[in-house]
Short mmCIF file of C-alpha atoms in Angstrom, two decimals:
data_model
loop_
_atom_site.label_atom_id
_atom_site.label_comp_id
_atom_site.label_asym_id
_atom_site.label_seq_id
_atom_site.Cartn_x
_atom_site.Cartn_y
_atom_site.Cartn_z
CA MET A 1 0.82 -8.17 -12.67
CA THR A 2 2.59 -5.83 -15.06
CA VAL A 3 3.15 -2.13 -14.55
CA VAL A 4 1.54 0.03 -17.20
CA PRO A 5 2.84 3.61 -17.47
CA ALA A 6 0.29 6.25 -16.50
CA SER A 7 0.68 7.78 -19.95
CA SER A 8 -0.72 4.54 -21.41
CA LEU A 9 -3.72 4.66 -19.09
CA THR A 10 -5.25 7.83 -20.46
CA ASP A 11 -9.05 7.52 -20.42
CA HIS A 12 -8.87 4.37 -18.27
CA ALA A 13 -10.88 4.11 -15.04
CA CYS A 14 -10.68 1.54 -12.25
CA LEU A 15 -13.97 0.69 -10.53
CA ILE A 16 -13.99 -1.11 -7.18
CA VAL A 17 -17.30 -2.59 -5.97
CA HIS A 18 -17.94 -4.50 -2.76
CA GLY A 19 -20.80 -5.42 -0.48
CA ALA A 20 -23.40 -8.15 -0.01
CA ASP A 21 -23.46 -10.69 -2.82
CA ARG A 22 -26.65 -11.10 -4.86
CA PRO A 23 -27.62 -12.04 -8.42
CA GLY A 24 -27.28 -9.38 -11.10
CA ILE A 25 -24.24 -7.41 -9.90
CA VAL A 26 -22.02 -8.35 -12.84
CA ALA A 27 -24.78 -7.62 -15.33
CA ALA A 28 -25.56 -4.28 -13.69
CA VAL A 29 -21.93 -3.12 -13.69
CA SER A 30 -21.38 -4.25 -17.28
CA ALA A 31 -24.55 -2.50 -18.43
CA LEU A 32 -23.57 0.68 -16.59
CA ILE A 33 -20.17 0.79 -18.24
CA THR A 34 -21.69 0.07 -21.65
CA ARG A 35 -24.32 2.81 -21.45
CA ASN A 36 -21.58 5.23 -20.42
CA GLN A 37 -19.67 4.33 -23.60
CA GLY A 38 -17.01 2.36 -21.78
CA ASN A 39 -15.17 -0.79 -22.85
CA ILE A 40 -14.04 -3.28 -20.17
CA VAL A 41 -10.36 -4.22 -20.45
CA ALA A 42 -9.84 -6.07 -17.12
CA PHE A 43 -12.29 -7.76 -14.76
CA ASP A 44 -11.78 -9.59 -11.43
CA GLN A 45 -14.35 -10.72 -8.90
CA TYR A 46 -14.62 -12.83 -5.75
CA SER A 47 -17.45 -13.94 -3.48
CA ASP A 48 -16.77 -15.61 -0.12
CA ASP A 49 -20.25 -17.20 -0.24
CA PRO A 50 -22.67 -17.02 -3.21
CA VAL A 51 -25.61 -17.22 -0.79
CA GLY A 52 -25.55 -14.02 1.22
CA GLY A 53 -21.77 -13.67 1.35
CA ALA A 54 -19.51 -10.71 0.67
CA TYR A 55 -18.77 -9.76 -2.94
CA PHE A 56 -15.74 -7.94 -4.36
CA GLN A 57 -15.09 -6.70 -7.87
CA ARG A 58 -12.37 -4.76 -9.70
CA VAL A 59 -13.03 -3.52 -13.23
CA VAL A 60 -10.77 -1.48 -15.47
CA PHE A 61 -12.45 0.10 -18.48
CA HIS A 62 -11.63 2.55 -21.24
CA ARG A 63 -13.86 5.49 -22.00
CA ALA A 64 -12.80 8.15 -24.49
CA GLY A 65 -12.83 11.56 -22.85
CA LEU A 66 -13.03 10.01 -19.38
CA PRO A 67 -12.24 13.11 -17.26
CA ALA A 68 -15.18 15.04 -18.73
CA ALA A 69 -17.53 12.08 -18.30
CA LEU A 70 -16.43 11.03 -14.81
CA SER A 71 -19.03 13.02 -12.87
CA GLU A 72 -21.83 11.57 -15.00
CA ILE A 73 -20.49 8.04 -14.47
CA GLU A 74 -20.28 8.64 -10.72
CA ALA A 75 -23.90 9.79 -10.62
CA ASP A 76 -24.94 6.64 -12.48
CA LEU A 77 -22.94 4.50 -10.04
CA GLU A 78 -24.61 6.16 -7.07
CA ARG A 79 -28.06 5.52 -8.52
CA THR A 80 -27.47 1.99 -9.71
CA ILE A 81 -24.69 0.33 -7.73
CA GLY A 82 -25.12 2.33 -4.55
CA GLY A 83 -28.89 2.80 -4.63
CA GLU A 84 -30.45 -0.26 -6.27
CA PHE A 85 -27.83 -2.77 -5.11
CA GLY A 86 -26.69 -1.14 -1.88
CA LEU A 87 -23.02 -1.70 -2.69
CA GLU A 88 -20.01 0.45 -1.86
CA TRP A 89 -17.96 1.67 -4.79
CA THR A 90 -14.99 3.84 -5.71
CA ILE A 91 -13.76 4.90 -9.13
CA THR A 92 -10.38 6.36 -9.99
CA ASP A 93 -8.80 7.85 -13.11
CA GLN A 94 -5.84 5.56 -13.80
CA ALA A 95 -3.94 8.31 -15.60
CA SER A 96 -3.58 10.21 -12.30
CA PRO A 97 -0.91 8.47 -10.20
CA LYS A 98 -1.41 8.38 -6.45
CA ARG A 99 0.82 10.64 -4.35
CA MET A 100 2.96 8.51 -2.01
CA ALA A 101 4.89 9.93 0.93
CA ILE A 102 7.64 7.83 2.51
CA LEU A 103 8.58 7.85 6.19
CA ALA A 104 11.97 6.38 7.02
CA SER A 105 14.63 6.07 9.72
CA LYS A 106 18.29 4.97 9.64
CA GLN A 107 17.72 1.67 7.80
CA ASP A 108 17.51 2.77 4.17
CA HIS A 109 17.16 -0.47 2.18
CA CYS A 110 13.38 -0.19 1.69
CA LEU A 111 13.50 3.57 1.15
CA LEU A 112 16.14 3.45 -1.57
CA ASP A 113 14.50 0.45 -3.23
CA LEU A 114 11.19 2.31 -3.57
CA LEU A 115 12.95 5.38 -4.96
CA TRP A 116 14.89 3.24 -7.45
CA ARG A 117 11.79 1.37 -8.62
CA HIS A 118 9.95 4.67 -9.01
CA ARG A 119 12.76 6.15 -11.11
CA ARG A 120 12.69 3.06 -13.35
CA GLY A 121 8.95 3.49 -13.87
CA ASP A 122 8.10 0.32 -11.95
CA LEU A 123 5.85 2.10 -9.44
CA PRO A 124 2.98 4.17 -10.91
CA VAL A 125 3.05 6.85 -8.20
CA SER A 126 4.40 10.30 -7.57
CA ILE A 127 6.58 10.90 -4.50
CA PRO A 128 6.08 14.42 -3.15
CA MET A 129 8.33 13.89 -0.12
CA VAL A 130 10.41 11.67 2.11
CA ILE A 131 10.30 12.37 5.84
CA SER A 132 12.85 10.87 8.21
CA ASN A 133 13.67 11.18 11.88
CA HIS A 134 17.37 10.96 10.91
CA PRO A 135 19.21 13.14 8.36
CA THR A 136 21.49 10.37 7.06
CA ALA A 137 19.56 9.61 3.86
CA ALA A 138 19.12 13.23 2.75
CA ASP A 139 21.77 13.21 0.00
CA ASP A 140 20.59 9.87 -1.39
CA VAL A 141 16.97 11.04 -1.50
CA HIS A 142 17.90 14.33 -3.16
CA SER A 143 19.82 12.38 -5.84
CA PHE A 144 16.44 10.96 -6.93
CA GLY A 145 15.00 14.47 -7.20
CA VAL A 146 12.65 13.94 -4.24
CA PRO A 147 12.22 16.52 -1.45
CA PHE A 148 13.61 15.38 1.92
CA PHE A 149 12.43 16.61 5.32
CA HIS A 150 14.14 15.85 8.61
CA VAL A 151 11.74 15.71 11.56
CA PRO A 152 13.59 14.46 14.65
CA SER A 153 11.70 12.24 17.06
CA VAL A 154 11.19 13.89 20.42
CA PRO A 155 12.66 11.76 23.23
CA GLY A 156 10.16 9.99 25.45
CA PRO A 157 6.78 8.35 24.87
CA ASP A 158 4.97 11.55 23.87
CA LYS A 159 5.57 11.99 20.13
CA SER A 160 2.80 14.54 19.58
CA GLU A 161 5.22 17.37 18.74
CA SER A 162 7.02 15.34 16.06
CA GLU A 163 3.75 13.96 14.71
CA ALA A 164 2.27 17.45 14.45
CA LYS A 165 5.18 18.57 12.25
CA ILE A 166 4.83 15.50 10.04
CA ILE A 167 1.07 16.00 9.70
CA GLU A 168 1.66 19.61 8.67
CA LEU A 169 3.90 18.40 5.82
CA LEU A 170 1.52 15.63 4.76
CA ARG A 171 -1.88 17.26 5.02
CA GLY A 172 -3.47 17.67 1.58
CA ASN A 173 -0.31 16.56 -0.24
CA VAL A 174 -0.52 12.74 -0.24
CA ASP A 175 -2.92 9.91 -1.07
CA PHE A 176 -1.13 7.27 0.99
CA ILE A 177 1.91 6.84 3.21
CA VAL A 178 4.58 4.13 3.29
CA LEU A 179 6.62 3.35 6.39
CA ALA A 180 9.92 2.21 4.87
CA ARG A 181 11.34 0.80 8.11
CA TYR A 182 10.23 3.89 10.01
CA MET A 183 11.16 2.93 13.55
CA GLN A 184 8.53 4.95 15.38
CA ILE A 185 5.08 3.89 16.58
CA LEU A 186 2.36 6.13 15.14
CA SER A 187 -0.38 7.19 17.53
CA PRO A 188 -4.09 6.63 16.83
CA SER A 189 -4.45 10.42 16.74
CA PHE A 190 -1.83 10.65 13.97
CA LEU A 191 -3.58 8.00 11.88
CA GLU A 192 -6.92 9.76 12.31
CA GLN A 193 -5.55 13.16 11.36
CA VAL A 194 -3.64 12.07 8.23
CA GLY A 195 -6.79 10.37 6.98
CA VAL A 196 -5.08 8.30 4.25
CA PRO A 197 -3.96 4.65 4.13
CA VAL A 198 -0.62 3.86 5.76
CA ILE A 199 1.39 0.81 4.64
CA ASN A 200 4.04 -0.76 6.86
CA ILE A 201 6.74 -3.41 6.41
CA HIS A 202 8.25 -5.59 9.12
CA HIS A 203 10.03 -8.89 9.47
CA SER A 204 7.71 -11.83 9.99
CA PHE A 205 9.30 -12.77 13.32
CA LEU A 206 6.83 -10.56 15.16
CA PRO A 207 5.84 -11.11 17.89
CA ALA A 208 8.41 -13.88 18.49
CA PHE A 209 11.51 -11.70 18.22
CA ILE A 210 10.49 -8.21 19.21
CA GLY A 211 12.82 -5.33 19.96
CA ALA A 212 16.38 -4.79 18.76
CA GLU A 213 18.42 -7.27 16.71
CA PRO A 214 15.60 -9.63 15.69
CA TYR A 215 17.83 -11.54 13.26
CA LYS A 216 20.39 -12.17 15.99
CA LYS A 217 17.61 -13.54 18.21
CA ALA A 218 16.30 -15.64 15.32
CA LYS A 219 19.78 -17.09 14.72
CA GLU A 220 20.07 -18.01 18.39
CA ARG A 221 16.69 -19.74 18.18
CA GLY A 222 17.70 -21.69 15.08
CA VAL A 223 14.92 -20.59 12.74
CA LYS A 224 14.61 -22.30 9.36
CA LEU A 225 12.50 -19.61 7.65
CA ILE A 226 12.70 -15.84 7.62
CA GLY A 227 10.32 -13.49 5.89
CA ALA A 228 8.47 -10.20 5.82
CA THR A 229 4.92 -8.90 6.09
CA SER A 230 3.43 -5.73 4.62
CA HIS A 231 0.16 -4.53 6.08
CA TYR A 232 -2.04 -1.51 6.56
CA VAL A 233 -1.44 0.35 9.80
CA THR A 234 -4.22 0.56 12.37
CA SER A 235 -4.38 1.75 15.96
CA GLU A 236 -3.57 -1.83 17.04
CA LEU A 237 0.19 -2.25 16.67
CA ASP A 238 1.09 -4.63 13.80
CA GLU A 239 -2.46 -5.99 13.69
CA GLY A 240 -3.66 -4.29 10.50
CA PRO A 241 -4.91 -6.07 7.34
CA ILE A 242 -2.10 -7.95 5.61
CA ILE A 243 -1.39 -7.07 1.96
CA GLU A 244 1.57 -9.30 1.12
CA GLN A 245 3.99 -11.76 2.72
CA ASP A 246 6.95 -13.85 1.61
CA THR A 247 9.58 -16.15 3.11
CA VAL A 248 13.00 -17.60 2.32
CA ARG A 249 14.63 -20.68 3.80
CA VAL A 250 17.79 -20.32 5.87
CA ALA A 251 20.23 -22.92 7.19
CA HIS A 252 22.10 -23.58 10.39
CA GLY A 253 25.32 -22.27 8.86
CA ASP A 254 23.93 -18.83 8.03
CA THR A 255 25.21 -16.10 10.33
CA ALA A 256 23.00 -13.46 11.92
CA ALA A 257 24.44 -10.96 9.44
CA GLU A 258 23.48 -13.24 6.53
CA LEU A 259 19.97 -13.60 7.94
CA ALA A 260 19.71 -9.81 8.16
CA ARG A 261 20.95 -9.38 4.57
CA ARG A 262 18.53 -11.94 3.17
CA GLY A 263 15.76 -10.56 5.35
CA ALA A 264 16.33 -7.09 3.91
CA ASP A 265 15.94 -8.53 0.41
CA VAL A 266 12.58 -10.08 1.33
CA GLU A 267 11.44 -6.86 2.99
CA ARG A 268 12.20 -4.87 -0.17
CA GLN A 269 10.32 -7.28 -2.41
CA VAL A 270 7.28 -7.59 -0.17
CA LEU A 271 6.96 -3.86 0.40
CA SER A 272 7.35 -2.98 -3.28
CA ARG A 273 4.63 -5.46 -4.25
CA ALA A 274 2.27 -4.13 -1.59
CA VAL A 275 2.88 -0.55 -2.74
CA LEU A 276 2.37 -1.48 -6.40
CA TRP A 277 -0.89 -3.31 -5.74
CA HIS A 278 -2.23 -0.46 -3.62
CA ALA A 279 -1.24 2.08 -6.28
CA GLN A 280 -3.07 0.01 -8.91
CA ASP A 281 -6.24 -0.21 -6.79
CA ARG A 282 -5.88 -3.98 -6.51
CA VAL A 283 -6.36 -4.17 -2.73
CA ILE A 284 -9.80 -4.14 -1.10
CA ARG A 285 -9.95 -3.99 2.70
CA HIS A 286 -12.63 -6.13 4.32
CA GLY A 287 -12.66 -6.13 8.09
CA ASN A 288 -9.15 -7.04 9.20
CA HIS A 289 -8.10 -8.77 6.00
CA THR A 290 -7.69 -7.92 2.33
CA ILE A 291 -8.73 -9.18 -1.08
CA VAL A 292 -5.92 -8.63 -3.58
CA PHE A 293 -6.75 -8.92 -7.29
#
């Protein structure tokens, strides 16, 4: 999956369709795009059962003068895809990058990796802010030209005061949020109020090695694989739909510090892929799992 600069995606739209499978969906979508003067440039689909199963489709098409025609296309989609076929759909202008806020704590490897990839043009997003409960990364974040906000975590289990300050910064300014090793548990109320997808990264030891120093515990247990998981955040801790995972083999001679270093590498790679795929509208949530095109 290559990264195409937003400037090269002028007049390109991404259409996501999903719902109950039935004959005629592909023909209907193709005909709709054609009568709206569009030209399909990428097409992916999946059905988990051709007889009454769930159907998923991602289509990228070019249409000259797309912004002016978008409302007309949306009306056609509502009539045809939503009305006649009873399917859910979303359409996005690919020339408008999603706004991604990053929440971080003291561990900065995922945070700085995302900022570096963004500066290189490898992530088609804008980053309006980084919010951290520690001030340590402020200078590094500012060096990337990104606003940094320090919101300390209030001691104790009640984080409502801290969350209220974060919500005030986020509200209306972001399309999705990334937890780049943000070491705080977000409340269901926070997730409901922000109202945008939240992507998390964690080591794949959960729930086997919970708490502090997971790589030290993994070394003591003699693990042969370490890895990372990126998933959407839900009110159930670390139970949200998985976007991406990866692993790397380790050996008995590797120290806990080496496990932690190699684990950080996997975390960076897994999180960056999950962010990229979400930004490109490649991920469709279905129940508690995902389809990734």
